[in-house]
Amino acid sequence: MRTTYRTHTCGDLRAEHAGTEVTLCGWVHARRDQGGVLFLDLRDRYGLTQVTFRGDRDAALLAAAERVRPEWVVRATGLVAARPSEAVNPDRATGEIEVEAHALVVLSEAATPPIPVDEHAAVSTELRLRHRYMDLRRPALTHTVGARARIAGTVRRHLEAQGFLDIETPTLIRSTPEGARDYL
């Protein structure tokens, strides 16, 4: 999905893209500092991709990447490289590659998230409901919301094909200051 912000999504890249220059945008899912080499797992709604910053190539870029924290939104540009066989992550669709960054732009900083966006994090239901906007970023919930949208779209297309006219009643009456009242 090429846009002015990105050339690929974080779930697109595979081994056959090695040598291709790409631009990715997304949330920083995880950050690992190995002293001179920094790894950022960049996440969007399509997947995760590891982005690598090496101090021996660009110390200023590494310093900029070291400031980045989880859930910041960034744009990274670099070359897709095949990972060494011992570094391949078979649990990830993009596990055979990494992006060796040569540019990084912070699009939005974020405070430390109240709950982790991780499928395996032990977080109470009360806390998840209080911070629903963060909980909806978890892959299982994103999948559920996406499935619901696809089902609703299928039903809507079927009904339209049958000549059904969908009328939202607030378009027939004047809106009130209490917007939800229109639906009661």
PDB file of C-alpha atoms in Angstrom:
ATOM      1  CA  MET A   1       0.000   0.000   0.000  1.00  0.00           C
ATOM      2  CA  ARG A   2       2.019   2.926  -1.293  1.00  0.00           C
ATOM      3  CA  THR A   3       1.153   6.369   0.058  1.00  0.00           C
ATOM      4  CA  THR A   4       3.073   9.600   0.528  1.00  0.00           C
ATOM      5  CA  TYR A   5       3.988   8.343   4.010  1.00  0.00           C
ATOM      6  CA  ARG A   6       4.980   4.758   3.246  1.00  0.00           C
ATOM      7  CA  THR A   7       5.850   2.400   0.435  1.00  0.00           C
ATOM      8  CA  HIS A   8       4.844  -0.812   2.244  1.00  0.00           C
ATOM      9  CA  THR A   9       2.963  -1.882   5.338  1.00  0.00           C
ATOM     10  CA  CYS A  10       4.698  -3.598   8.241  1.00  0.00           C
ATOM     11  CA  GLY A  11       3.194  -6.937   7.227  1.00  0.00           C
ATOM     12  CA  ASP A  12       4.155  -6.790   3.514  1.00  0.00           C
ATOM     13  CA  LEU A  13       7.870  -7.458   3.459  1.00  0.00           C
ATOM     14  CA  ARG A  14       9.351 -10.876   2.686  1.00  0.00           C
ATOM     15  CA  ALA A  15      12.748 -12.287   1.695  1.00  0.00           C
ATOM     16  CA  GLU A  16      12.120 -11.479  -1.988  1.00  0.00           C
ATOM     17  CA  HIS A  17      12.118  -7.757  -1.073  1.00  0.00           C
ATOM     18  CA  ALA A  18      15.809  -7.903  -0.021  1.00  0.00           C
ATOM     19  CA  GLY A  19      17.715  -4.969  -1.486  1.00  0.00           C
ATOM     20  CA  THR A  20      14.577  -2.835  -1.889  1.00  0.00           C
ATOM     21  CA  GLU A  21      14.427   0.611  -0.315  1.00  0.00           C
ATOM     22  CA  VAL A  22      11.240   0.936   1.733  1.00  0.00           C
ATOM     23  CA  THR A  23       9.522   3.452   3.966  1.00  0.00           C
ATOM     24  CA  LEU A  24       7.411   2.128   6.836  1.00  0.00           C
ATOM     25  CA  CYS A  25       5.167   3.957   9.292  1.00  0.00           C
ATOM     26  CA  GLY A  26       3.766   2.615  12.513  1.00  0.00           C
ATOM     27  CA  TRP A  27       3.817   2.362  16.262  1.00  0.00           C
ATOM     28  CA  VAL A  28       6.991   1.277  18.015  1.00  0.00           C
ATOM     29  CA  HIS A  29       5.943  -2.075  19.449  1.00  0.00           C
ATOM     30  CA  ALA A  30       9.232  -3.007  21.118  1.00  0.00           C
ATOM     31  CA  ARG A  31      12.726  -1.572  21.471  1.00  0.00           C
ATOM     32  CA  ARG A  32      15.911  -3.579  22.083  1.00  0.00           C
ATOM     33  CA  ASP A  33      19.248  -1.848  22.622  1.00  0.00           C
ATOM     34  CA  GLN A  34      22.244  -4.130  22.057  1.00  0.00           C
ATOM     35  CA  GLY A  35      24.891  -1.437  22.583  1.00  0.00           C
ATOM     36  CA  GLY A  36      25.784   0.076  19.223  1.00  0.00           C
ATOM     37  CA  VAL A  37      22.853  -1.637  17.517  1.00  0.00           C
ATOM     38  CA  LEU A  38      19.225  -0.807  18.239  1.00  0.00           C
ATOM     39  CA  PHE A  39      16.234  -2.844  17.090  1.00  0.00           C
ATOM     40  CA  LEU A  40      12.751  -1.382  16.821  1.00  0.00           C
ATOM     41  CA  ASP A  41       9.772  -3.599  16.119  1.00  0.00           C
ATOM     42  CA  LEU A  42       7.485  -1.386  14.078  1.00  0.00           C
ATOM     43  CA  ARG A  43       3.769  -2.261  14.112  1.00  0.00           C
ATOM     44  CA  ASP A  44       0.814  -1.212  12.020  1.00  0.00           C
ATOM     45  CA  ARG A  45      -2.535  -2.922  11.565  1.00  0.00           C
ATOM     46  CA  TYR A  46      -0.993  -5.280   8.999  1.00  0.00           C
ATOM     47  CA  GLY A  47       1.902  -6.725  11.003  1.00  0.00           C
ATOM     48  CA  LEU A  48       5.322  -6.222  12.585  1.00  0.00           C
ATOM     49  CA  THR A  49       8.695  -5.517  10.991  1.00  0.00           C
ATOM     50  CA  GLN A  50      12.079  -5.249  12.694  1.00  0.00           C
ATOM     51  CA  VAL A  51      13.985  -2.048  11.895  1.00  0.00           C
ATOM     52  CA  THR A  52      17.728  -1.950  12.676  1.00  0.00           C
ATOM     53  CA  PHE A  53      19.870   1.085  13.534  1.00  0.00           C
ATOM     54  CA  ARG A  54      23.668   0.604  13.611  1.00  0.00           C
ATOM     55  CA  GLY A  55      26.007   3.085  15.259  1.00  0.00           C
ATOM     56  CA  ASP A  56      28.932   2.095  13.023  1.00  0.00           C
ATOM     57  CA  ARG A  57      26.932   3.300   9.985  1.00  0.00           C
ATOM     58  CA  ASP A  58      25.299   6.458  11.366  1.00  0.00           C
ATOM     59  CA  ALA A  59      25.902   7.504  14.975  1.00  0.00           C
ATOM     60  CA  ALA A  60      23.471  10.451  14.758  1.00  0.00           C
ATOM     61  CA  LEU A  61      20.694   8.192  13.480  1.00  0.00           C
ATOM     62  CA  LEU A  62      21.367   5.698  16.271  1.00  0.00           C
ATOM     63  CA  ALA A  63      21.195   8.530  18.827  1.00  0.00           C
ATOM     64  CA  ALA A  64      17.847   9.654  17.382  1.00  0.00           C
ATOM     65  CA  ALA A  65      16.525   6.073  17.507  1.00  0.00           C
ATOM     66  CA  GLU A  66      17.639   5.701  21.138  1.00  0.00           C
ATOM     67  CA  ARG A  67      15.173   8.459  22.120  1.00  0.00           C
ATOM     68  CA  VAL A  68      12.208   6.536  20.701  1.00  0.00           C
ATOM     69  CA  ARG A  69       9.875   4.787  23.141  1.00  0.00           C
ATOM     70  CA  PRO A  70       7.054   2.234  22.826  1.00  0.00           C
ATOM     71  CA  GLU A  71       3.883   3.468  21.109  1.00  0.00           C
ATOM     72  CA  TRP A  72       5.592   6.455  19.507  1.00  0.00           C
ATOM     73  CA  VAL A  73       4.600   6.767  15.854  1.00  0.00           C
ATOM     74  CA  VAL A  74       7.588   6.852  13.515  1.00  0.00           C
ATOM     75  CA  ARG A  75       8.480   6.682   9.838  1.00  0.00           C
ATOM     76  CA  ALA A  76      11.606   4.679   9.006  1.00  0.00           C
ATOM     77  CA  THR A  77      13.305   4.439   5.623  1.00  0.00           C
ATOM     78  CA  GLY A  78      15.932   1.874   4.762  1.00  0.00           C
ATOM     79  CA  LEU A  79      16.969  -1.181   2.802  1.00  0.00           C
ATOM     80  CA  VAL A  80      15.334  -4.556   3.293  1.00  0.00           C
ATOM     81  CA  ALA A  81      17.964  -7.148   4.230  1.00  0.00           C
ATOM     82  CA  ALA A  82      17.682 -10.888   4.730  1.00  0.00           C
ATOM     83  CA  ARG A  83      18.388 -11.890   8.316  1.00  0.00           C
ATOM     84  CA  PRO A  84      21.167 -14.367   9.038  1.00  0.00           C
ATOM     85  CA  SER A  85      19.734 -17.895   9.393  1.00  0.00           C
ATOM     86  CA  GLU A  86      20.282 -17.899  13.179  1.00  0.00           C
ATOM     87  CA  ALA A  87      18.310 -14.646  13.513  1.00  0.00           C
ATOM     88  CA  VAL A  88      15.232 -15.717  11.511  1.00  0.00           C
ATOM     89  CA  ASN A  89      12.006 -15.471  13.521  1.00  0.00           C
ATOM     90  CA  PRO A  90       9.676 -18.256  12.295  1.00  0.00           C
ATOM     91  CA  ASP A  91       6.805 -16.913  14.441  1.00  0.00           C
ATOM     92  CA  ARG A  92       6.532 -13.772  12.318  1.00  0.00           C
ATOM     93  CA  ALA A  93       5.472 -13.404   8.692  1.00  0.00           C
ATOM     94  CA  THR A  94       8.290 -10.851   8.280  1.00  0.00           C
ATOM     95  CA  GLY A  95      10.734 -12.933  10.328  1.00  0.00           C
ATOM     96  CA  GLU A  96      13.161 -13.560   7.458  1.00  0.00           C
ATOM     97  CA  ILE A  97      13.962  -9.879   6.918  1.00  0.00           C
ATOM     98  CA  GLU A  98      14.802  -6.653   8.681  1.00  0.00           C
ATOM     99  CA  VAL A  99      14.983  -3.073   7.485  1.00  0.00           C
ATOM    100  CA  GLU A 100      18.427  -1.476   7.877  1.00  0.00           C
ATOM    101  CA  ALA A 101      17.372   2.117   8.472  1.00  0.00           C
ATOM    102  CA  HIS A 102      19.070   5.195   7.050  1.00  0.00           C
ATOM    103  CA  ALA A 103      16.346   7.696   8.051  1.00  0.00           C
ATOM    104  CA  LEU A 104      13.963   8.074  10.974  1.00  0.00           C
ATOM    105  CA  VAL A 105      11.224  10.648  11.558  1.00  0.00           C
ATOM    106  CA  VAL A 106       9.221  10.798  14.774  1.00  0.00           C
ATOM    107  CA  LEU A 107       5.649  11.578  13.728  1.00  0.00           C
ATOM    108  CA  SER A 108       4.146  11.521  17.219  1.00  0.00           C
ATOM    109  CA  GLU A 109       5.488  10.990  20.707  1.00  0.00           C
ATOM    110  CA  ALA A 110       3.399   9.177  23.294  1.00  0.00           C
ATOM    111  CA  ALA A 111       3.352   8.910  27.056  1.00  0.00           C
ATOM    112  CA  THR A 112       4.144   5.516  28.533  1.00  0.00           C
ATOM    113  CA  PRO A 113       1.100   3.390  27.720  1.00  0.00           C
ATOM    114  CA  PRO A 114      -1.100   2.440  30.688  1.00  0.00           C
ATOM    115  CA  ILE A 115      -1.311  -1.123  29.359  1.00  0.00           C
ATOM    116  CA  PRO A 116       0.967  -3.000  26.961  1.00  0.00           C
ATOM    117  CA  VAL A 117      -0.233  -3.717  23.439  1.00  0.00           C
ATOM    118  CA  ASP A 118       0.728  -7.345  23.751  1.00  0.00           C
ATOM    119  CA  GLU A 119      -1.420 -10.412  23.329  1.00  0.00           C
ATOM    120  CA  HIS A 120       0.243 -12.220  26.223  1.00  0.00           C
ATOM    121  CA  ALA A 121       0.360  -9.419  28.808  1.00  0.00           C
ATOM    122  CA  ALA A 122      -1.477 -10.176  32.041  1.00  0.00           C
ATOM    123  CA  VAL A 123      -3.744  -7.146  32.444  1.00  0.00           C
ATOM    124  CA  SER A 124      -6.944  -7.056  34.476  1.00  0.00           C
ATOM    125  CA  THR A 125     -10.240  -6.707  32.632  1.00  0.00           C
ATOM    126  CA  GLU A 126     -11.024  -3.538  34.578  1.00  0.00           C
ATOM    127  CA  LEU A 127      -7.778  -1.894  33.444  1.00  0.00           C
ATOM    128  CA  ARG A 128      -8.311  -3.041  29.843  1.00  0.00           C
ATOM    129  CA  LEU A 129     -11.824  -1.568  29.813  1.00  0.00           C
ATOM    130  CA  ARG A 130     -10.652   1.698  31.376  1.00  0.00           C
ATOM    131  CA  HIS A 131      -8.069   2.062  28.592  1.00  0.00           C
ATOM    132  CA  ARG A 132     -10.130   0.558  25.779  1.00  0.00           C
ATOM    133  CA  TYR A 133      -8.460   2.755  23.152  1.00  0.00           C
ATOM    134  CA  MET A 134      -5.179   0.932  23.878  1.00  0.00           C
ATOM    135  CA  ASP A 135      -6.749  -2.497  24.287  1.00  0.00           C
ATOM    136  CA  LEU A 136      -8.256  -2.243  20.800  1.00  0.00           C
ATOM    137  CA  ARG A 137      -4.716  -2.254  19.370  1.00  0.00           C
ATOM    138  CA  ARG A 138      -4.154  -5.830  20.548  1.00  0.00           C
ATOM    139  CA  PRO A 139      -4.087  -8.241  17.581  1.00  0.00           C
ATOM    140  CA  ALA A 140      -6.999 -10.399  18.806  1.00  0.00           C
ATOM    141  CA  LEU A 141      -9.297  -7.399  19.207  1.00  0.00           C
ATOM    142  CA  THR A 142      -8.141  -5.835  15.951  1.00  0.00           C
ATOM    143  CA  HIS A 143      -8.977  -9.123  14.235  1.00  0.00           C
ATOM    144  CA  THR A 144     -12.422  -9.236  15.881  1.00  0.00           C
ATOM    145  CA  VAL A 145     -13.256  -5.642  14.930  1.00  0.00           C
ATOM    146  CA  GLY A 146     -12.058  -6.315  11.371  1.00  0.00           C
ATOM    147  CA  ALA A 147     -14.187  -9.466  11.126  1.00  0.00           C
ATOM    148  CA  ARG A 148     -17.232  -7.553  12.348  1.00  0.00           C
ATOM    149  CA  ALA A 149     -16.641  -4.824   9.747  1.00  0.00           C
ATOM    150  CA  ARG A 150     -16.294  -7.413   6.952  1.00  0.00           C
ATOM    151  CA  ILE A 151     -19.504  -9.185   8.033  1.00  0.00           C
ATOM    152  CA  ALA A 152     -21.432  -5.900   8.242  1.00  0.00           C
ATOM    153  CA  GLY A 153     -20.133  -4.943   4.781  1.00  0.00           C
ATOM    154  CA  THR A 154     -21.198  -8.296   3.331  1.00  0.00           C
ATOM    155  CA  VAL A 155     -24.688  -7.969   4.812  1.00  0.00           C
ATOM    156  CA  ARG A 156     -24.988  -4.370   3.589  1.00  0.00           C
ATOM    157  CA  ARG A 157     -23.898  -5.308   0.027  1.00  0.00           C
ATOM    158  CA  HIS A 158     -26.357  -8.229  -0.021  1.00  0.00           C
ATOM    159  CA  LEU A 159     -29.236  -6.063   1.170  1.00  0.00           C
ATOM    160  CA  GLU A 160     -28.383  -3.345  -1.380  1.00  0.00           C
ATOM    161  CA  ALA A 161     -28.332  -5.987  -4.141  1.00  0.00           C
ATOM    162  CA  GLN A 162     -31.855  -6.987  -3.045  1.00  0.00           C
ATOM    163  CA  GLY A 163     -33.060  -3.391  -3.399  1.00  0.00           C
ATOM    164  CA  PHE A 164     -33.105  -2.606   0.310  1.00  0.00           C
ATOM    165  CA  LEU A 165     -33.050   1.097   1.092  1.00  0.00           C
ATOM    166  CA  ASP A 166     -31.036   1.880   4.215  1.00  0.00           C
ATOM    167  CA  ILE A 167     -32.346   5.027   5.868  1.00  0.00           C
ATOM    168  CA  GLU A 168     -30.705   6.384   8.984  1.00  0.00           C
ATOM    169  CA  THR A 169     -33.541   8.058  10.856  1.00  0.00           C
ATOM    170  CA  PRO A 170     -31.492  11.074  12.037  1.00  0.00           C
ATOM    171  CA  THR A 171     -31.360  12.182   8.388  1.00  0.00           C
ATOM    172  CA  LEU A 172     -35.168  12.459   8.409  1.00  0.00           C
ATOM    173  CA  ILE A 173     -35.477  14.556  11.546  1.00  0.00           C
ATOM    174  CA  ARG A 174     -33.613  17.518  12.935  1.00  0.00           C
ATOM    175  CA  SER A 175     -30.601  16.653  15.105  1.00  0.00           C
ATOM    176  CA  THR A 176     -30.668  17.430  18.821  1.00  0.00           C
ATOM    177  CA  PRO A 177     -27.848  18.643  21.049  1.00  0.00           C
ATOM    178  CA  GLU A 178     -27.896  15.243  22.722  1.00  0.00           C
ATOM    179  CA  GLY A 179     -26.757  13.278  19.685  1.00  0.00           C
ATOM    180  CA  ALA A 180     -27.440   9.809  21.084  1.00  0.00           C
ATOM    181  CA  ARG A 181     -31.083  10.763  21.602  1.00  0.00           C
ATOM    182  CA  ASP A 182     -31.566  10.507  17.830  1.00  0.00           C
ATOM    183  CA  TYR A 183     -31.113   6.762  18.096  1.00  0.00           C
ATOM    184  CA  LEU A 184     -33.335   6.198  21.170  1.00  0.00           C
TER     185      LEU A 184
END
